[in-house]
Structure formats: C-alpha cells, structure tokens
PDB file of C-alpha atoms and ligand atoms in Angstrom:
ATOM      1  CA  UNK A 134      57.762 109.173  83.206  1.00 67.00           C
ATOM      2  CA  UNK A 135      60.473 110.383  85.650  1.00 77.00           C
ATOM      3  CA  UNK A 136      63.811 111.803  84.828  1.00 90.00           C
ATOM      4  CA  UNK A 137      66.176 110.006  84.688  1.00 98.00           C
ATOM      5  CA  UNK A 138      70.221 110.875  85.474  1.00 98.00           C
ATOM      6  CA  UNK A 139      72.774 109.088  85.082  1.00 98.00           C
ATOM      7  CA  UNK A 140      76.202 109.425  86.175  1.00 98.00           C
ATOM      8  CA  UNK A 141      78.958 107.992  84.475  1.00 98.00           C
ATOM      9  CA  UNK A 142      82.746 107.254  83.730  1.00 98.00           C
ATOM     10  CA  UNK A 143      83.710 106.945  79.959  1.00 97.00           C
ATOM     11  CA  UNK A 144      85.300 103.894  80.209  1.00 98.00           C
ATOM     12  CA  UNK A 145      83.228 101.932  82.655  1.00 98.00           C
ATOM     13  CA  UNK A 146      81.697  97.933  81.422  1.00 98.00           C
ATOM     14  CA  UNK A 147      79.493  98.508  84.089  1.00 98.00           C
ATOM     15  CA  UNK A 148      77.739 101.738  83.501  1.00 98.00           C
ATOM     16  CA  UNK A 149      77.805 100.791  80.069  1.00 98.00           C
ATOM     17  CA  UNK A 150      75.231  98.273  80.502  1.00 98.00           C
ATOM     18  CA  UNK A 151      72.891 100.712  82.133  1.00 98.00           C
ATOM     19  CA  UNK A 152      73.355 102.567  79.212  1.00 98.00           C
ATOM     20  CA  UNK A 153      72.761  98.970  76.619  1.00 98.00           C
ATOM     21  CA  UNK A 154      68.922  98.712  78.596  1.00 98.00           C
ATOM     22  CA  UNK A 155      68.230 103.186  78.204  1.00 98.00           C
ATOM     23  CA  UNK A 156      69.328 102.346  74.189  1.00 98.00           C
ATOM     24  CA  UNK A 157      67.434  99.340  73.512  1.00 98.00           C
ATOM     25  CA  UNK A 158      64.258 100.497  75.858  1.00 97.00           C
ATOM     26  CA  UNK A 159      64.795 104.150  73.664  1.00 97.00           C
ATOM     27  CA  UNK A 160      64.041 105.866  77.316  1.00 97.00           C
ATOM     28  CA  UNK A 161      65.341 109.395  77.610  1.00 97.00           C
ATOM     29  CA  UNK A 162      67.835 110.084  79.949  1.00 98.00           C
ATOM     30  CA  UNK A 163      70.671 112.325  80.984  1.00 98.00           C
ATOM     31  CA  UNK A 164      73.999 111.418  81.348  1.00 98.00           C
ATOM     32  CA  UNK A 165      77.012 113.038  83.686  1.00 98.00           C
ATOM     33  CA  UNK A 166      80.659 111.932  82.959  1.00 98.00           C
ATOM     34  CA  UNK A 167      82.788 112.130  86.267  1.00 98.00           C
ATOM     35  CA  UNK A 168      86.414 111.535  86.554  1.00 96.00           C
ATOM     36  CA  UNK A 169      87.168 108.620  88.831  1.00 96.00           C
ATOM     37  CA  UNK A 170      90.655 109.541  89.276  1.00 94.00           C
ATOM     38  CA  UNK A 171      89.118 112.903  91.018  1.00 97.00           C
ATOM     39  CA  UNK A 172      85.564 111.813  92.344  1.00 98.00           C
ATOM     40  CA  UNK A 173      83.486 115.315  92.961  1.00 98.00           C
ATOM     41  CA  UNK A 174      81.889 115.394  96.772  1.00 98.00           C
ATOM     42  CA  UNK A 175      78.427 115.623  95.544  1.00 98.00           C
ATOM     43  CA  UNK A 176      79.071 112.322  93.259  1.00 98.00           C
ATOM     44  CA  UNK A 177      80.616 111.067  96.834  1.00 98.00           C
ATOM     45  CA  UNK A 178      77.272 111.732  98.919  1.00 97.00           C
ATOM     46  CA  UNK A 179      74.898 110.060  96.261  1.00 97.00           C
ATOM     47  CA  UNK A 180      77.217 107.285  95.946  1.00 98.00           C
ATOM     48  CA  UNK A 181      77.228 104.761  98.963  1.00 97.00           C
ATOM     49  CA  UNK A 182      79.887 102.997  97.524  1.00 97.00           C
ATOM     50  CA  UNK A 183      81.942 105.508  95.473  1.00 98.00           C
ATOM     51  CA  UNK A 184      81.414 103.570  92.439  1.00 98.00           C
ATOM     52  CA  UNK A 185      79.557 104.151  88.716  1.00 98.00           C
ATOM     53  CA  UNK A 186      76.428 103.704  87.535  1.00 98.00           C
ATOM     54  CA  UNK A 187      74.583 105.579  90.073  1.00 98.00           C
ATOM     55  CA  UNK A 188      71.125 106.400  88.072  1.00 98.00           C
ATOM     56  CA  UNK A 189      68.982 109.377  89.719  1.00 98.00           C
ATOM     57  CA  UNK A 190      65.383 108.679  89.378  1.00 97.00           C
ATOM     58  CA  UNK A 191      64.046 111.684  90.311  1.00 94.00           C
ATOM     59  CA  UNK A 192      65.057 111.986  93.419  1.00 94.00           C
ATOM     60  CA  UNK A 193      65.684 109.067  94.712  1.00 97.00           C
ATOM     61  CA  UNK A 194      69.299 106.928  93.771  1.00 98.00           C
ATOM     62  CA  UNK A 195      70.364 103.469  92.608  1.00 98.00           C
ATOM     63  CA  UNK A 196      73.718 102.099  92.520  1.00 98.00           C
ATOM     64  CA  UNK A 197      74.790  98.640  91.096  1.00 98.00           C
ATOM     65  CA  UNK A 198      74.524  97.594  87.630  1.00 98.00           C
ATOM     66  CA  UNK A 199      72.667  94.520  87.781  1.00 98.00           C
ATOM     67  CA  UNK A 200      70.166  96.486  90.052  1.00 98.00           C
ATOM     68  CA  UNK A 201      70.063  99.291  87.430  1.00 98.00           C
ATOM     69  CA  UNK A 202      69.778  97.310  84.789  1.00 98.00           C
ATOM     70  CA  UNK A 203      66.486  95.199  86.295  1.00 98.00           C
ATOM     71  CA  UNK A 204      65.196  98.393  87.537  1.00 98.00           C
ATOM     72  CA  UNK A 205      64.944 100.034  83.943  1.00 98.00           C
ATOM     73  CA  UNK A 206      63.865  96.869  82.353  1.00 98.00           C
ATOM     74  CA  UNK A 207      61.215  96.507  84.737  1.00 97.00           C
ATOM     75  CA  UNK A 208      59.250 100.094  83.912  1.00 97.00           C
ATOM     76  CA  UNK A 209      59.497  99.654  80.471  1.00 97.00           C
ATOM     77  CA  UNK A 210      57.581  96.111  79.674  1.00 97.00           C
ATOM     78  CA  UNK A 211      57.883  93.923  77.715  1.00 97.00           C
ATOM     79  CA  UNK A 212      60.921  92.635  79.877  1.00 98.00           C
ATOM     80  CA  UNK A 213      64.211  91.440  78.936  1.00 98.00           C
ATOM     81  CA  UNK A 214      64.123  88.541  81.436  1.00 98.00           C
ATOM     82  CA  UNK A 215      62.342  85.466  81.502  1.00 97.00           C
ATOM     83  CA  UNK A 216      58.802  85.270  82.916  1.00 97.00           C
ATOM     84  CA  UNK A 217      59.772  81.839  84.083  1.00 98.00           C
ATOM     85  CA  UNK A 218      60.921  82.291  87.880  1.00 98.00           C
ATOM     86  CA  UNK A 219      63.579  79.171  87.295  1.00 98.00           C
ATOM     87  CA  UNK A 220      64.851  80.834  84.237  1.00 98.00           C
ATOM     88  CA  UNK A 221      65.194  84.193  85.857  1.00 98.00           C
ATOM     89  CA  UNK A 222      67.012  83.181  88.675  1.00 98.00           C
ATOM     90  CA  UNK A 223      69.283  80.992  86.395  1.00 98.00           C
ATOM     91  CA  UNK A 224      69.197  84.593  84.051  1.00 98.00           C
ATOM     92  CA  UNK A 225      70.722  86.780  87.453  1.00 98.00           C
ATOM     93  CA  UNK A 226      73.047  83.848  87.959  1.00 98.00           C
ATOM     94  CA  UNK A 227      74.598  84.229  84.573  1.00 98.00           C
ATOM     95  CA  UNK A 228      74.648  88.185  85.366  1.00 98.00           C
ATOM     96  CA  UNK A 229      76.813  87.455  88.648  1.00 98.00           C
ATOM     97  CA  UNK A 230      79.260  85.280  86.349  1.00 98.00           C
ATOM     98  CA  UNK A 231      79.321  87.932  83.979  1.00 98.00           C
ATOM     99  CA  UNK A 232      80.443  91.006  86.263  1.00 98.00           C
ATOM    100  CA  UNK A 233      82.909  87.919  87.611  1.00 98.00           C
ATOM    101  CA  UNK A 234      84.514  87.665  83.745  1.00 98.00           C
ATOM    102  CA  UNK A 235      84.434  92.007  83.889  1.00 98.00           C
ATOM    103  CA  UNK A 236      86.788  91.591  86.559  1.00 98.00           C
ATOM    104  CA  UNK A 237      88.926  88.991  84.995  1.00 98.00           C
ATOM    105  CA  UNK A 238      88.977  90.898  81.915  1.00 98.00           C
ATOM    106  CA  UNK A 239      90.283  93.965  84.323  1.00 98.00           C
ATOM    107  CA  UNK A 240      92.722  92.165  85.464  1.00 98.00           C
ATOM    108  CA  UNK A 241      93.900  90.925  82.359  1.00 98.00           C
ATOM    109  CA  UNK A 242      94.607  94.064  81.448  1.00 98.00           C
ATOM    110  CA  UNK A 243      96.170  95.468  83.859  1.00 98.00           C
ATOM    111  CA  UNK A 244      98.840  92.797  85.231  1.00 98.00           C
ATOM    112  CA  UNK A 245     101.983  94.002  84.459  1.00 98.00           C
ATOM    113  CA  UNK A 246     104.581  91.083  84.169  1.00 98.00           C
ATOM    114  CA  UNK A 247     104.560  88.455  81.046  1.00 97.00           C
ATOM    115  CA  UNK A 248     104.078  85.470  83.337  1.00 98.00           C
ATOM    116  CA  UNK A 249     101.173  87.178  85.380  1.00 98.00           C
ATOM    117  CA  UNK A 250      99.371  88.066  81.832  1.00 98.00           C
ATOM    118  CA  UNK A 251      99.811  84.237  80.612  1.00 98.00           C
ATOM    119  CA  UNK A 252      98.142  83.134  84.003  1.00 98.00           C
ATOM    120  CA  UNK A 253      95.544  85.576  83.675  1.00 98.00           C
ATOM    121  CA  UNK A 254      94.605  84.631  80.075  1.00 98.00           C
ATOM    122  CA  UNK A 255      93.863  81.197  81.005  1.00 98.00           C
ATOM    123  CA  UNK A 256      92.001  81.968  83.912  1.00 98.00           C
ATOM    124  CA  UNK A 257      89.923  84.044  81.440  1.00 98.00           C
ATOM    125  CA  UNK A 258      89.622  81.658  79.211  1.00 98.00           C
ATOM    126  CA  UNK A 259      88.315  78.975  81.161  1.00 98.00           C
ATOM    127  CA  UNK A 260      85.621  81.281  82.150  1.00 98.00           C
ATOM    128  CA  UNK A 261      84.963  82.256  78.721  1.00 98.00           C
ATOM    129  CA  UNK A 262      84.359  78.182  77.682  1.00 98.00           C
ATOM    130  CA  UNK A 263      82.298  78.029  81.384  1.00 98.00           C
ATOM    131  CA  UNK A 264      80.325  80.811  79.455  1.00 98.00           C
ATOM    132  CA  UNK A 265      80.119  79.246  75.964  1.00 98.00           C
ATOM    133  CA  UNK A 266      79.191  75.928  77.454  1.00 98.00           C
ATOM    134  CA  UNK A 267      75.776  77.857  78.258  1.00 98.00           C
ATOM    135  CA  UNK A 268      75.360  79.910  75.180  1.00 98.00           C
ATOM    136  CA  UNK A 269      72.116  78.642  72.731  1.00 98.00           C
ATOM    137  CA  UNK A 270      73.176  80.953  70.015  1.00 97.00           C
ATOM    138  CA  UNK A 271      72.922  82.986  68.626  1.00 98.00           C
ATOM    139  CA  UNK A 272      71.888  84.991  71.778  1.00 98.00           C
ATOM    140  CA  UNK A 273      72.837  84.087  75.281  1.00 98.00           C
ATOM    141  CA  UNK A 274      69.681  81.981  75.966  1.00 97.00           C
ATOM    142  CA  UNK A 275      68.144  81.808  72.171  1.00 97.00           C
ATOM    143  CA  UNK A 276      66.578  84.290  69.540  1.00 97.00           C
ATOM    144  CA  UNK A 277      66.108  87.653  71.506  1.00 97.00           C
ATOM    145  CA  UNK A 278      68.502  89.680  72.902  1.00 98.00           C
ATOM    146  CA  UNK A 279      67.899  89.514  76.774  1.00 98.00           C
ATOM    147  CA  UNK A 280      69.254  90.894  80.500  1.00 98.00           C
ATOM    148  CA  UNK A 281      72.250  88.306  80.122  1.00 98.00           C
ATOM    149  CA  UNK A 282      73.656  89.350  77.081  1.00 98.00           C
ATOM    150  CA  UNK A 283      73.478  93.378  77.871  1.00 98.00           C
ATOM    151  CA  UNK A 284      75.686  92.219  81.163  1.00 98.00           C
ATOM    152  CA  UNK A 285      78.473  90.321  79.150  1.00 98.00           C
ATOM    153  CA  UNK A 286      78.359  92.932  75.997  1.00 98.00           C
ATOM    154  CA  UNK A 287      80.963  95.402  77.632  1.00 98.00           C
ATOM    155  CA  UNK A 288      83.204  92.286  77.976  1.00 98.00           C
ATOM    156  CA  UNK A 289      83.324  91.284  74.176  1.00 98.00           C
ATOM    157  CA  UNK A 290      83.337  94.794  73.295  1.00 98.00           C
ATOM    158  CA  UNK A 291      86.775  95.503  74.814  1.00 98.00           C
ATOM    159  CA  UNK A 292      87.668  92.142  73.428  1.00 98.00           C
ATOM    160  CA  UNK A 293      87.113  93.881  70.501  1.00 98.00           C
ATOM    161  CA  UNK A 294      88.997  97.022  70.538  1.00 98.00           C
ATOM    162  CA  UNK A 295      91.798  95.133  71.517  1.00 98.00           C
ATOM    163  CA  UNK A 296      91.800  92.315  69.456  1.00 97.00           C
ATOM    164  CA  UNK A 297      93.727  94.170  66.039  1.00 97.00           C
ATOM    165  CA  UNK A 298      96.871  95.084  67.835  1.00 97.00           C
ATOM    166  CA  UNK A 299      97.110  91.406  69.933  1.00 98.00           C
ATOM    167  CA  UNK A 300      99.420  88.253  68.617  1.00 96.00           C
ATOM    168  CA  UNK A 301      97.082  85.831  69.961  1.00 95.00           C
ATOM    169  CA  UNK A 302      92.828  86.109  69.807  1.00 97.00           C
ATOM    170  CA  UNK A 303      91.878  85.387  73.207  1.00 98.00           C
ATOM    171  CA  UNK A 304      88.663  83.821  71.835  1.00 98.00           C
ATOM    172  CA  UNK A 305      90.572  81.162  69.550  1.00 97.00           C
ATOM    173  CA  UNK A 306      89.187  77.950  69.194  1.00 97.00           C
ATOM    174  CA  UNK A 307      85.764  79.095  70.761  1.00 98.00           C
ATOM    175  CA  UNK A 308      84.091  79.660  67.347  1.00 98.00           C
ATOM    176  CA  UNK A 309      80.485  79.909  69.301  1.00 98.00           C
ATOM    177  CA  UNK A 310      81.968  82.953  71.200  1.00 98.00           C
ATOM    178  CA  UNK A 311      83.360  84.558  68.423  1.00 98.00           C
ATOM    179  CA  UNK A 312      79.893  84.135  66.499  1.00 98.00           C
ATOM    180  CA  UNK A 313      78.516  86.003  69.796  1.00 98.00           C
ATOM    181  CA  UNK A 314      80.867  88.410  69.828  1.00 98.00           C
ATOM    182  CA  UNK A 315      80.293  89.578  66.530  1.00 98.00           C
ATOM    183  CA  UNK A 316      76.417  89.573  66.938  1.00 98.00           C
ATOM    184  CA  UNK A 317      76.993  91.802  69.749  1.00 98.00           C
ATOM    185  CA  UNK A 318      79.120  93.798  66.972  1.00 97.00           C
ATOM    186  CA  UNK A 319      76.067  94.289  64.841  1.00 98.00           C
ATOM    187  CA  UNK A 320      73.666  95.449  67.173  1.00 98.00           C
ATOM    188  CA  UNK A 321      73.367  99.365  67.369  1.00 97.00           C
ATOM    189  CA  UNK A 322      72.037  99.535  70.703  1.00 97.00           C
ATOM    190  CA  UNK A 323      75.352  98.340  72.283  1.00 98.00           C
ATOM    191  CA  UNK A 324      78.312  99.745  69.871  1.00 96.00           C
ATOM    192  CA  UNK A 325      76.404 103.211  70.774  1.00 97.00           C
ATOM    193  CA  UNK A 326      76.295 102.710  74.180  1.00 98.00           C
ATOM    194  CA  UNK A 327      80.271 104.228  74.342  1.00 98.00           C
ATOM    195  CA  UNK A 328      81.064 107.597  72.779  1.00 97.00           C
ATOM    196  CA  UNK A 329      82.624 106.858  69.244  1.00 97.00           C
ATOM    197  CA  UNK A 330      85.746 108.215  70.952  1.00 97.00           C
ATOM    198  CA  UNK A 331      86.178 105.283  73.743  1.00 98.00           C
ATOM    199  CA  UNK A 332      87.795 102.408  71.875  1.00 97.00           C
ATOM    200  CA  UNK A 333      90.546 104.810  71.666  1.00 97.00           C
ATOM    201  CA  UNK A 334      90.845 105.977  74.747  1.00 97.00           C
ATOM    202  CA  UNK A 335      90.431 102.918  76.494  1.00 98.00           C
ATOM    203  CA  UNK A 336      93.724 101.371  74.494  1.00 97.00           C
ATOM    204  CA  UNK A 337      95.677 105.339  75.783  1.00 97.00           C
ATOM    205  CA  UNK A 338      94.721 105.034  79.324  1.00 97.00           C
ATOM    206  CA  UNK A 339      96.237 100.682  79.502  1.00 97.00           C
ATOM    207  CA  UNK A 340      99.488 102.503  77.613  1.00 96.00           C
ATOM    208  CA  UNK A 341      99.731 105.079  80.800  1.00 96.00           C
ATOM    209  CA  UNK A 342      99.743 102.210  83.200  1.00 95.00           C
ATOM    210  CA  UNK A 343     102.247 100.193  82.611  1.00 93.00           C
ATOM    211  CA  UNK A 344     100.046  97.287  81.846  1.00 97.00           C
ATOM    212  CA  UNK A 345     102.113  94.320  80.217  1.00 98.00           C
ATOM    213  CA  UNK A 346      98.961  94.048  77.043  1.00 98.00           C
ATOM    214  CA  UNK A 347     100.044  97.808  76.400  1.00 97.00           C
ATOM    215  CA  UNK A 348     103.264  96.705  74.445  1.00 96.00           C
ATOM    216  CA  UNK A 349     101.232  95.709  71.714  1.00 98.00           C
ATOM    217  CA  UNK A 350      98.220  99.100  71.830  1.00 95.00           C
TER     218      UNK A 350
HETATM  219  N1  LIG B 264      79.523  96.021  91.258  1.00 66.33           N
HETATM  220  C1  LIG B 264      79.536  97.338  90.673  1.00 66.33           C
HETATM  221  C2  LIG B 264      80.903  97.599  90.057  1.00 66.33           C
HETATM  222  C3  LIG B 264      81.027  99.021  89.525  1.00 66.33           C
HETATM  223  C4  LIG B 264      82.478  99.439  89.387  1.00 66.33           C
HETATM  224  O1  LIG B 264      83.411  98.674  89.733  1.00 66.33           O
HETATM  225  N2  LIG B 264      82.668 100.644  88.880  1.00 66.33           N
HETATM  226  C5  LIG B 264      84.019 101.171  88.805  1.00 66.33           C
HETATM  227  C6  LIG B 264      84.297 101.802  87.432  1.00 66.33           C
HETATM  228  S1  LIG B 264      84.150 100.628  86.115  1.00 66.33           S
HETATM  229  C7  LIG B 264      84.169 102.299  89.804  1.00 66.33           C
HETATM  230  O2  LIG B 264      83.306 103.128  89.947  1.00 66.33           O
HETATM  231  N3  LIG B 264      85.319 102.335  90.489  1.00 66.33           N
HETATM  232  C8  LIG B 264      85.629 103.402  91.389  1.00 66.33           C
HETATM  233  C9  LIG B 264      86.225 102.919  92.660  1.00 66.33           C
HETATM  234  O3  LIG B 264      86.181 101.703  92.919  1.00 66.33           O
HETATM  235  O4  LIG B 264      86.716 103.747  93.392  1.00 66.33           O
HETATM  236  C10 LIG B 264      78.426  97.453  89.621  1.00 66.33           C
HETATM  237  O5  LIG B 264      78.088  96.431  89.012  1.00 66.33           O
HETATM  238  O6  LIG B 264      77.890  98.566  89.429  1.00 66.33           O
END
C-alpha cells in the first residue's frame, strides 16, 4: 500500500473528514500540522489552492475534501457510497450541501455584531431542517455509517463543543438532528479524528477574534 501524508490544520472540518475515512478504513497514515496563519513555502508549492487537506500519496498530491475523501474510500473496499449510480450522485449532492452548512457554520461563528449572529442562525437553521428533511435515521441514508455522514460530522461536532456555554441550542426543536448528532457522538472513529486538545482550542481561537458567539466561550 502507498504512504500516505497528510497535511493538516488542527482546527480544520474539512481535513477532519479525511481523517473520519483513514479512522474508520484503520489505514496508516502520517499526519503534518501547519499553521494557516503562517503557511510554509513547501506546503504553498504542493498546494494549488493554499488550502488543507492536501493528502500525499506517494508522490503524487490531492487537494479537496470530498475528492480525498472518495479517493481513500475507493482503495479500501467495501465502499462507503452507494453502488447505486442514482444514489451516489444524490450521496455527492448531499456532500456539496454539507461543505455549504461548514461554511454557514463558519460564518456563524465568526460574525461579530448581535443582529448579524441572529441572521446567521436562521440561515443555519433552515439548512439544518433542509438537512433533516433527508435524514432516514439513524444514519444519514439508513443503518451504516456512509460518505455523507463523515462530510457533515465536523459540523455537529463543533455544534457540540459549543453547545454547554450557549443560551439557546441551535438544534432545538429538530429532535431527528439532535438524535444524529449524538450518534455521531458515540462513534470513536469521528470524536478521534481531532486531538483530545481541539474542543478547547477551537472555543480560545473564536475568543481572540472578536466573534459575537465568544461572549458566551
Ligand atoms: N473546499 C475545500 C475547503 C478547505 C478549506 O477551506 N480549508 C481551510 C481551513 S478549514 C483553509 O485551508 N484555509 C486557508 C486559506 O483559505 O487560506 C475542501 O473541501 O477541502
């Protein structure tokens, strides 16, 4: 099997999906933390687009999440997509719609005024019910744990760190989410996809920017 590398930021959703597949697949791999705020120039050359997860497969790189994540589902059968084309084009849909909710969730936290945070959390929560609307239960699209669900998991993890110190639950009133969210809770291959150390440090690094959710971290 080849060697795999890959190069990550602590508190990236999107690498942390890579790492969800190299957990649940138990394929050996290397990992490289980079600061973002100070991107190194060899990071910069394998990187077309400056961004984590880049994964090194022996020599040769891939960038993009949902390209990663196929990729390493793909050499380690049996797959976590459907076999049925329909149902795997419908599966990369629900992928897109989930890096779409990463971003909400992004912005979310990071807005800085009370009305801007208000506007945001309905925005977010009309994608979330979009997203329930979908959900079989008590995974994504039935019994096993598949592609979809590693793509959303970062989402309701951070959900999750933050939920304690917040007045309102952002996922009130959506019980099937909130069953999901805890499933995702229980399985080991996605709470150890962060270092144990990452909850915390995710809530210090929305205190340093001024977001308006930091009042309550
Ligand atoms: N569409 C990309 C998004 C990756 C992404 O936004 N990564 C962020 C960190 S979470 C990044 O590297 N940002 C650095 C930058 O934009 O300069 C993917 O799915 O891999």
């Amino acid at each position: 099997m080849k060697k795999y590398r890959l190069i990550s930021f602590k508190l990236c959703p999107f690498v942390q999906r890579s790492v969800i597949v190299l957990k649940t697949k138990h394929i050996d791999f290397d990992i490289e933390y980079i600061d973002l705020a100070n991107k190194p120039d060899w990071f910069l050359k394998l990187s077309p687009l400056g961004k984590v997860p880049v994964l090194q497969v022996g020599d040769d790189v891939l960038f993009e999440s949902a390209i990663i994540m196929e990729y390493l589902d793909e050499v380690t059968p049996p797959s976590l997509h459907p076999t049925d084309p329909l149902l795997k084009a419908k599966a990369r849909a629900w992928i897109e719609f989930s890096s779409h909710l990463l971003g909400l969730q992004y912005q979310w936290t990071h807005v800085k005024t009370e009305a801007d945070y208000t506007a945001k959390t309905e925005e977010l929560r009309a994608g979330l019910k979009r997203f329930a609307a979908e959900l079989k239960g008590p995974w994504f699209a039935g019994d096993t744990m598949q592609l979809t669900d590693v793509a959303i998991a970062p989402l309701f993890a951070r959900f999750a760190w933050l939920a304690p110190h917040l007045p309102t639950d952002i996922l009130e009133g959506l019980p099937a989410l909130s069953a999901y969210s805890a499933k995702i809770a229980a399985t080991e291959s996605i709470t150890n996809s962060v270092l144990p150390e990452v909850p915390e440090l995710f809530r210090a690094y929305l205190k340093k920017t001024g977001a308006h959710i930091a009042k309550w971290l």
